[in-house]
mmCIF file of N, CA and C in Angstrom:
data_model
loop_
_atom_site.group_PDB
_atom_site.id
_atom_site.type_symbol
_atom_site.label_atom_id
_atom_site.label_comp_id
_atom_site.label_asym_id
_atom_site.label_seq_id
_atom_site.Cartn_x
_atom_site.Cartn_y
_atom_site.Cartn_z
ATOM 1 N N ASN A 1 -138.683 32.755 141.645
ATOM 2 C CA ASN A 1 -137.529 32.201 141.423
ATOM 3 C C ASN A 1 -136.824 32.723 140.119
ATOM 4 N N GLY A 2 -135.594 33.410 140.191
ATOM 5 C CA GLY A 2 -135.123 33.859 139.223
ATOM 6 C C GLY A 2 -133.534 33.516 139.143
ATOM 7 N N PHE A 3 -132.999 33.468 138.110
ATOM 8 C CA PHE A 3 -131.504 33.253 137.868
ATOM 9 C C PHE A 3 -130.945 33.700 136.521
ATOM 10 N N SER A 4 -129.629 34.000 136.269
ATOM 11 C CA SER A 4 -129.093 34.371 134.988
ATOM 12 C C SER A 4 -128.189 33.429 134.806
ATOM 13 N N HIS A 5 -127.648 33.071 133.370
ATOM 14 C CA HIS A 5 -126.937 31.984 133.087
ATOM 15 C C HIS A 5 -126.440 32.348 131.683
ATOM 16 N N ASP A 6 -124.984 32.481 131.229
ATOM 17 C CA ASP A 6 -124.591 32.504 129.975
ATOM 18 C C ASP A 6 -125.529 33.875 129.049
ATOM 19 N N GLY A 7 -125.702 34.870 129.697
ATOM 20 C CA GLY A 7 -126.245 36.044 128.974
ATOM 21 C C GLY A 7 -127.715 35.724 128.819
ATOM 22 N N PHE A 8 -128.650 34.937 129.539
ATOM 23 C CA PHE A 8 -130.100 34.741 129.450
ATOM 24 C C PHE A 8 -130.497 35.055 130.984
ATOM 25 N N SER A 9 -131.755 35.293 131.174
ATOM 26 C CA SER A 9 -132.374 35.446 132.460
ATOM 27 C C SER A 9 -133.394 34.444 132.405
ATOM 28 N N TYR A 10 -133.640 33.881 133.497
ATOM 29 C CA TYR A 10 -134.681 32.547 133.624
ATOM 30 C C TYR A 10 -135.263 32.900 134.953
ATOM 31 N N PHE A 11 -136.493 32.710 134.719
ATOM 32 C CA PHE A 11 -137.438 32.542 135.911
ATOM 33 C C PHE A 11 -138.457 31.582 135.948
ATOM 34 N N LEU A 12 -138.947 30.986 137.070
ATOM 35 C CA LEU A 12 -139.957 30.021 137.099
ATOM 36 C C LEU A 12 -141.377 30.517 137.582
ATOM 37 N N THR A 13 -142.552 30.211 137.061
ATOM 38 C CA THR A 13 -143.811 30.478 137.227
ATOM 39 C C THR A 13 -144.710 29.443 137.248
ATOM 40 N N VAL A 14 -145.595 29.937 138.034
ATOM 41 C CA VAL A 14 -146.782 28.785 138.249
ATOM 42 C C VAL A 14 -148.177 29.693 137.498
ATOM 43 N N GLN A 15 -148.644 28.935 136.555
ATOM 44 C CA GLN A 15 -149.866 29.665 135.849
ATOM 45 C C GLN A 15 -150.828 28.537 135.680
ATOM 46 N N LYS A 16 -152.048 29.328 135.432
ATOM 47 C CA LYS A 16 -153.218 28.482 135.260
ATOM 48 C C LYS A 16 -152.990 28.044 133.611
ATOM 49 N N THR A 17 -153.476 26.886 133.468
ATOM 50 C CA THR A 17 -153.378 26.220 132.201
ATOM 51 C C THR A 17 -153.930 26.898 130.890
ATOM 52 N N ALA A 18 -154.944 27.592 131.381
ATOM 53 C CA ALA A 18 -155.775 28.389 130.474
ATOM 54 C C ALA A 18 -156.420 29.618 131.225
ATOM 55 N N VAL A 19 -157.039 30.628 130.620
ATOM 56 C CA VAL A 19 -157.488 31.716 131.567
ATOM 57 C C VAL A 19 -158.822 31.135 132.372
ATOM 58 N N ASP A 20 -159.604 30.551 131.607
ATOM 59 C CA ASP A 20 -160.792 30.197 132.425
ATOM 60 C C ASP A 20 -160.834 28.805 133.136
ATOM 61 N N SER A 21 -159.472 28.170 133.344
ATOM 62 C CA SER A 21 -159.186 26.887 134.090
ATOM 63 C C SER A 21 -158.853 27.077 135.454
ATOM 64 N N GLN A 22 -159.030 26.099 136.340
ATOM 65 C CA GLN A 22 -158.676 25.997 137.619
ATOM 66 C C GLN A 22 -157.371 25.084 137.632
ATOM 67 N N ALA A 23 -156.903 24.527 136.730
ATOM 68 C CA ALA A 23 -155.674 23.793 136.795
ATOM 69 C C ALA A 23 -154.557 24.731 136.504
ATOM 70 N N TYR A 24 -153.312 24.089 137.195
ATOM 71 C CA TYR A 24 -152.149 24.871 137.121
ATOM 72 C C TYR A 24 -150.824 24.098 136.404
ATOM 73 N N HIS A 25 -150.161 24.867 136.018
ATOM 74 C CA HIS A 25 -148.793 24.055 135.505
ATOM 75 C C HIS A 25 -147.610 25.031 135.773
ATOM 76 N N SER A 26 -146.292 24.640 135.665
ATOM 77 C CA SER A 26 -145.158 25.474 136.037
ATOM 78 C C SER A 26 -144.397 25.728 134.607
ATOM 79 N N ARG A 27 -143.801 26.660 134.500
ATOM 80 C CA ARG A 27 -143.315 26.977 133.168
ATOM 81 C C ARG A 27 -141.734 27.934 133.553
ATOM 82 N N LEU A 28 -141.007 27.505 132.573
ATOM 83 C CA LEU A 28 -139.527 27.922 132.927
ATOM 84 C C LEU A 28 -139.425 28.970 131.740
ATOM 85 N N VAL A 29 -139.108 30.439 132.014
ATOM 86 C CA VAL A 29 -139.223 31.343 131.137
ATOM 87 C C VAL A 29 -137.650 31.894 130.837
ATOM 88 N N CYS A 30 -137.370 32.135 129.711
ATOM 89 C CA CYS A 30 -136.320 32.294 129.220
ATOM 90 C C CYS A 30 -135.994 33.788 128.173
ATOM 91 N N VAL A 31 -135.365 34.763 128.419
ATOM 92 C CA VAL A 31 -135.136 35.771 127.544
ATOM 93 C C VAL A 31 -133.802 36.086 127.437
ATOM 94 N N CYS A 32 -133.292 36.698 126.584
ATOM 95 C CA CYS A 32 -131.944 36.974 126.190
ATOM 96 C C CYS A 32 -131.755 38.499 126.900
ATOM 97 N N GLN A 33 -130.546 38.626 127.692
ATOM 98 C CA GLN A 33 -130.458 39.963 128.655
ATOM 99 C C GLN A 33 -130.138 40.959 127.446
ATOM 100 N N ASN A 34 -129.572 40.706 126.161
ATOM 101 C CA ASN A 34 -129.518 42.000 125.095
ATOM 102 C C ASN A 34 -130.692 42.138 124.222
ATOM 103 N N ASP A 35 -131.882 41.422 124.708
ATOM 104 C CA ASP A 35 -133.122 41.166 123.732
ATOM 105 C C ASP A 35 -133.964 42.597 124.498
ATOM 106 N N ARG A 36 -133.925 43.531 123.523
ATOM 107 C CA ARG A 36 -134.626 44.721 124.340
ATOM 108 C C ARG A 36 -136.068 44.964 123.814
ATOM 109 N N ALA A 37 -136.640 43.980 122.683
ATOM 110 C CA ALA A 37 -137.738 43.773 122.290
ATOM 111 C C ALA A 37 -138.230 42.583 122.535
ATOM 112 N N TYR A 38 -137.608 41.720 123.554
ATOM 113 C CA TYR A 38 -138.006 40.440 124.125
ATOM 114 C C TYR A 38 -138.428 39.594 122.816
ATOM 115 N N PHE A 39 -137.858 39.494 121.737
ATOM 116 C CA PHE A 39 -138.125 38.700 120.714
ATOM 117 C C PHE A 39 -137.759 37.113 121.044
ATOM 118 N N SER A 40 -136.581 36.885 122.092
ATOM 119 C CA SER A 40 -136.234 35.887 122.388
ATOM 120 C C SER A 40 -136.928 35.049 123.484
ATOM 121 N N TYR A 41 -137.860 35.882 123.863
ATOM 122 C CA TYR A 41 -138.928 35.248 125.069
ATOM 123 C C TYR A 41 -139.433 33.974 125.036
ATOM 124 N N THR A 42 -139.185 32.956 125.818
ATOM 125 C CA THR A 42 -139.497 31.457 125.634
ATOM 126 C C THR A 42 -140.073 30.893 126.852
ATOM 127 N N GLU A 43 -141.266 30.061 126.854
ATOM 128 C CA GLU A 43 -141.762 29.699 127.848
ATOM 129 C C GLU A 43 -141.746 28.126 127.499
ATOM 130 N N LEU A 44 -141.241 27.313 128.654
ATOM 131 C CA LEU A 44 -141.055 25.692 128.716
ATOM 132 C C LEU A 44 -141.675 25.224 129.739
ATOM 133 N N PRO A 45 -142.567 24.294 129.452
ATOM 134 C CA PRO A 45 -143.248 23.559 130.690
ATOM 135 C C PRO A 45 -142.361 22.804 131.291
ATOM 136 N N ILE A 46 -142.798 22.914 132.912
ATOM 137 C CA ILE A 46 -141.732 21.969 133.508
ATOM 138 C C ILE A 46 -142.484 21.333 134.647
ATOM 139 N N ALA A 47 -141.617 20.248 134.803
ATOM 140 C CA ALA A 47 -142.817 19.251 135.810
ATOM 141 C C ALA A 47 -141.779 18.260 136.251
ATOM 142 N N CYS A 48 -142.444 17.338 137.194
ATOM 143 C CA CYS A 48 -141.761 16.258 137.779
ATOM 144 C C CYS A 48 -142.869 15.062 137.958
ATOM 145 N N TYR A 49 -142.099 13.790 137.342
ATOM 146 C CA TYR A 49 -143.251 12.619 137.483
ATOM 147 C C TYR A 49 -142.505 11.795 138.242
ATOM 148 N N GLY A 50 -143.127 11.266 139.198
ATOM 149 C CA GLY A 50 -142.865 10.018 140.225
ATOM 150 C C GLY A 50 -142.563 8.992 139.465
ATOM 151 N N HIS A 51 -140.795 8.671 139.729
ATOM 152 C CA HIS A 51 -140.441 7.532 139.152
ATOM 153 C C HIS A 51 -141.455 6.040 139.235
ATOM 154 N N ASP A 52 -141.557 5.916 140.459
ATOM 155 C CA ASP A 52 -142.263 4.594 140.955
ATOM 156 C C ASP A 52 -143.787 4.756 140.829
ATOM 157 N N ASP A 53 -144.379 5.846 141.279
ATOM 158 C CA ASP A 53 -145.742 6.012 141.138
ATOM 159 C C ASP A 53 -146.431 6.957 140.148
ATOM 160 N N GLY A 54 -145.556 7.636 139.332
ATOM 161 C CA GLY A 54 -146.111 8.174 138.343
ATOM 162 C C GLY A 54 -146.971 9.371 138.607
ATOM 163 N N ILE A 55 -146.908 9.797 139.996
ATOM 164 C CA ILE A 55 -147.738 10.984 140.211
ATOM 165 C C ILE A 55 -146.816 12.410 139.604
ATOM 166 N N HIS A 56 -147.550 13.212 139.026
ATOM 167 C CA HIS A 56 -147.424 14.429 138.375
ATOM 168 C C HIS A 56 -147.406 15.426 139.286
ATOM 169 N N HIS A 57 -145.997 15.930 139.260
ATOM 170 C CA HIS A 57 -145.745 17.224 140.431
ATOM 171 C C HIS A 57 -145.679 18.308 139.643
ATOM 172 N N ASN A 58 -146.984 19.123 139.485
ATOM 173 C CA ASN A 58 -146.530 20.341 138.450
ATOM 174 C C ASN A 58 -146.475 21.489 139.090
ATOM 175 N N VAL A 59 -146.327 21.766 140.201
ATOM 176 C CA VAL A 59 -146.198 23.150 140.957
ATOM 177 C C VAL A 59 -144.858 23.329 141.523
ATOM 178 N N VAL A 60 -144.112 24.178 140.750
ATOM 179 C CA VAL A 60 -142.816 24.399 141.264
ATOM 180 C C VAL A 60 -142.907 25.061 142.430
ATOM 181 N N GLN A 61 -142.124 24.826 143.544
ATOM 182 C CA GLN A 61 -141.982 25.492 144.824
ATOM 183 C C GLN A 61 -140.791 26.393 145.055
ATOM 184 N N ALA A 62 -139.684 25.706 144.547
ATOM 185 C CA ALA A 62 -138.267 26.520 144.805
ATOM 186 C C ALA A 62 -137.351 26.136 143.796
ATOM 187 N N ALA A 63 -136.489 26.653 143.386
ATOM 188 C CA ALA A 63 -135.590 26.299 142.193
ATOM 189 C C ALA A 63 -134.059 26.931 142.512
ATOM 190 N N THR A 64 -132.794 26.392 142.276
ATOM 191 C CA THR A 64 -131.693 27.177 142.522
ATOM 192 C C THR A 64 -130.629 26.541 141.279
ATOM 193 N N LEU A 65 -129.690 27.174 141.026
ATOM 194 C CA LEU A 65 -128.851 26.614 140.036
ATOM 195 C C LEU A 65 -127.516 26.675 140.674
ATOM 196 N N HIS A 66 -127.012 25.392 140.699
ATOM 197 C CA HIS A 66 -125.843 24.991 141.257
ATOM 198 C C HIS A 66 -124.810 24.047 140.269
ATOM 199 N N LYS A 67 -123.719 23.732 140.532
ATOM 200 C CA LYS A 67 -122.951 22.848 140.236
ATOM 201 C C LYS A 67 -123.199 21.297 140.973
ATOM 202 N N PRO A 68 -123.210 20.419 139.968
ATOM 203 C CA PRO A 68 -123.417 19.064 140.829
ATOM 204 C C PRO A 68 -122.400 18.762 141.788
ATOM 205 N N GLY A 69 -122.333 18.046 142.864
ATOM 206 C CA GLY A 69 -121.450 17.434 143.394
ATOM 207 C C GLY A 69 -121.168 16.176 142.682
ATOM 208 N N GLN A 70 -120.045 15.474 143.312
ATOM 209 C CA GLN A 70 -119.470 14.376 142.653
ATOM 210 C C GLN A 70 -120.349 13.226 142.732
ATOM 211 N N ASN A 71 -120.747 13.143 143.743
ATOM 212 C CA ASN A 71 -121.832 11.766 143.978
ATOM 213 C C ASN A 71 -123.095 11.959 142.975
ATOM 214 N N LEU A 72 -123.688 13.195 142.733
ATOM 215 C CA LEU A 72 -124.631 13.006 141.738
ATOM 216 C C LEU A 72 -123.990 13.311 140.366
ATOM 217 N N SER A 73 -122.805 13.429 139.903
ATOM 218 C CA SER A 73 -122.275 13.296 138.769
ATOM 219 C C SER A 73 -122.070 12.016 138.312
ATOM 220 N N GLN A 74 -121.657 11.248 139.411
ATOM 221 C CA GLN A 74 -121.218 9.912 139.179
ATOM 222 C C GLN A 74 -122.655 8.954 138.973
ATOM 223 N N ALA A 75 -123.754 9.284 139.713
ATOM 224 C CA ALA A 75 -125.102 8.634 139.553
ATOM 225 C C ALA A 75 -125.642 8.620 138.038
ATOM 226 N N PHE A 76 -125.089 9.771 137.335
ATOM 227 C CA PHE A 76 -125.488 10.041 135.847
ATOM 228 C C PHE A 76 -124.244 9.493 134.934
ATOM 229 N N THR A 77 -123.830 8.143 135.036
ATOM 230 C CA THR A 77 -122.729 7.618 134.332
ATOM 231 C C THR A 77 -123.303 7.711 132.837
ATOM 232 N N GLN A 78 -124.248 7.287 132.573
ATOM 233 C CA GLN A 78 -124.574 6.960 130.935
ATOM 234 C C GLN A 78 -124.978 8.286 130.628
ATOM 235 N N ASP A 79 -125.424 9.320 130.959
ATOM 236 C CA ASP A 79 -125.500 10.771 130.556
ATOM 237 C C ASP A 79 -124.638 11.655 131.393
ATOM 238 N N PHE A 80 -123.096 11.579 130.999
ATOM 239 C CA PHE A 80 -122.190 12.168 131.635
ATOM 240 C C PHE A 80 -122.568 13.642 132.079
ATOM 241 N N MET A 81 -122.592 13.940 133.259
ATOM 242 C CA MET A 81 -122.559 15.335 134.049
ATOM 243 C C MET A 81 -121.518 15.751 134.732
ATOM 244 N N PRO A 82 -120.554 16.386 133.981
ATOM 245 C CA PRO A 82 -119.097 17.012 134.526
ATOM 246 C C PRO A 82 -119.757 18.232 135.787
ATOM 247 N N THR A 83 -118.651 17.851 136.892
ATOM 248 C CA THR A 83 -119.044 18.647 138.058
ATOM 249 C C THR A 83 -119.059 20.139 137.798
ATOM 250 N N THR A 84 -118.442 20.356 136.536
ATOM 251 C CA THR A 84 -118.219 22.054 136.281
ATOM 252 C C THR A 84 -119.381 22.487 135.802
ATOM 253 N N ASP A 85 -120.446 21.737 135.272
ATOM 254 C CA ASP A 85 -121.544 22.203 134.563
ATOM 255 C C ASP A 85 -122.705 22.842 135.726
ATOM 256 N N ASP A 86 -123.390 23.941 135.264
ATOM 257 C CA ASP A 86 -124.664 24.048 136.178
ATOM 258 C C ASP A 86 -125.876 23.539 135.747
ATOM 259 N N VAL A 87 -126.540 23.142 136.979
ATOM 260 C CA VAL A 87 -127.739 22.349 136.688
ATOM 261 C C VAL A 87 -128.852 22.894 137.465
ATOM 262 N N LEU A 88 -129.862 22.797 137.059
ATOM 263 C CA LEU A 88 -131.175 23.653 137.775
ATOM 264 C C LEU A 88 -131.764 22.471 138.646
ATOM 265 N N PHE A 89 -131.732 22.764 139.950
ATOM 266 C CA PHE A 89 -132.269 22.001 141.059
ATOM 267 C C PHE A 89 -133.718 22.702 141.331
ATOM 268 N N ALA A 90 -134.848 21.879 141.262
ATOM 269 C CA ALA A 90 -136.137 22.412 141.595
ATOM 270 C C ALA A 90 -136.997 21.329 142.452
ATOM 271 N N VAL A 91 -137.773 22.061 143.190
ATOM 272 C CA VAL A 91 -138.639 21.335 144.493
ATOM 273 C C VAL A 91 -140.084 21.299 143.555
ATOM 274 N N PHE A 92 -141.053 20.411 143.655
ATOM 275 C CA PHE A 92 -142.084 20.415 142.938
ATOM 276 C C PHE A 92 -142.981 20.002 143.921
ATOM 277 N N ALA A 93 -144.524 20.324 143.866
ATOM 278 C CA ALA A 93 -145.503 19.830 144.649
ATOM 279 C C ALA A 93 -146.574 19.451 143.619
ATOM 280 N N GLN A 94 -147.607 18.592 144.124
ATOM 281 C CA GLN A 94 -148.700 18.085 143.316
ATOM 282 C C GLN A 94 -149.811 19.098 143.437
ATOM 283 N N SER A 95 -150.468 19.498 142.457
ATOM 284 C CA SER A 95 -151.828 20.287 142.690
ATOM 285 C C SER A 95 -152.861 19.357 143.486
ATOM 286 N N GLU A 96 -153.712 20.334 144.059
ATOM 287 C CA GLU A 96 -154.781 19.273 144.830
ATOM 288 C C GLU A 96 -155.481 18.536 144.002
ATOM 289 N N SER A 97 -155.851 19.251 142.968
ATOM 290 C CA SER A 97 -156.750 18.470 141.801
ATOM 291 C C SER A 97 -156.657 19.310 140.587
ATOM 292 N N GLU A 98 -157.231 18.755 139.460
ATOM 293 C CA GLU A 98 -157.421 19.564 138.306
ATOM 294 C C GLU A 98 -158.428 20.647 138.438
ATOM 295 N N ASP A 99 -159.249 20.531 139.092
ATOM 296 C CA ASP A 99 -160.236 21.702 139.240
ATOM 297 C C ASP A 99 -159.811 22.578 140.739
ATOM 298 N N SER A 100 -158.931 22.465 141.300
ATOM 299 C CA SER A 100 -158.419 23.093 142.468
ATOM 300 C C SER A 100 -158.405 24.494 142.147
ATOM 301 N N SER A 101 -158.679 25.535 142.835
ATOM 302 C CA SER A 101 -158.568 26.998 142.558
ATOM 303 C C SER A 101 -157.227 27.332 142.930
ATOM 304 N N VAL A 102 -156.383 26.438 143.952
ATOM 305 C CA VAL A 102 -154.996 26.852 144.601
ATOM 306 C C VAL A 102 -154.180 25.643 144.307
ATOM 307 N N PRO A 103 -153.040 25.672 144.001
ATOM 308 C CA PRO A 103 -152.211 24.450 144.149
ATOM 309 C C PRO A 103 -151.660 24.334 145.414
ATOM 310 N N LYS A 104 -151.563 22.953 145.777
ATOM 311 C CA LYS A 104 -150.980 22.657 147.148
ATOM 312 C C LYS A 104 -149.723 23.496 147.609
#
């Protein structure tokens, strides 16, 4: 999954947490499109935690960048979200287990 926004390129990855680990996590990677030496390269962890059950969904499955609709914008009245802003929507899955060799 990749996209560009305001002069930056982004993509999402699923990686092992360490070279010798069987656990996975997802990362949002960002780099400035004018940075030929990749000095701006940045990785940020990205995950979803269940609100009611606290389950850690750490394996990104798909993502897209869109503007929020009116209903979603209004649902975030405390944290104002204009319908003109771009929002990253992502779908996550849970790893089978911490020592699983394959994400779900």
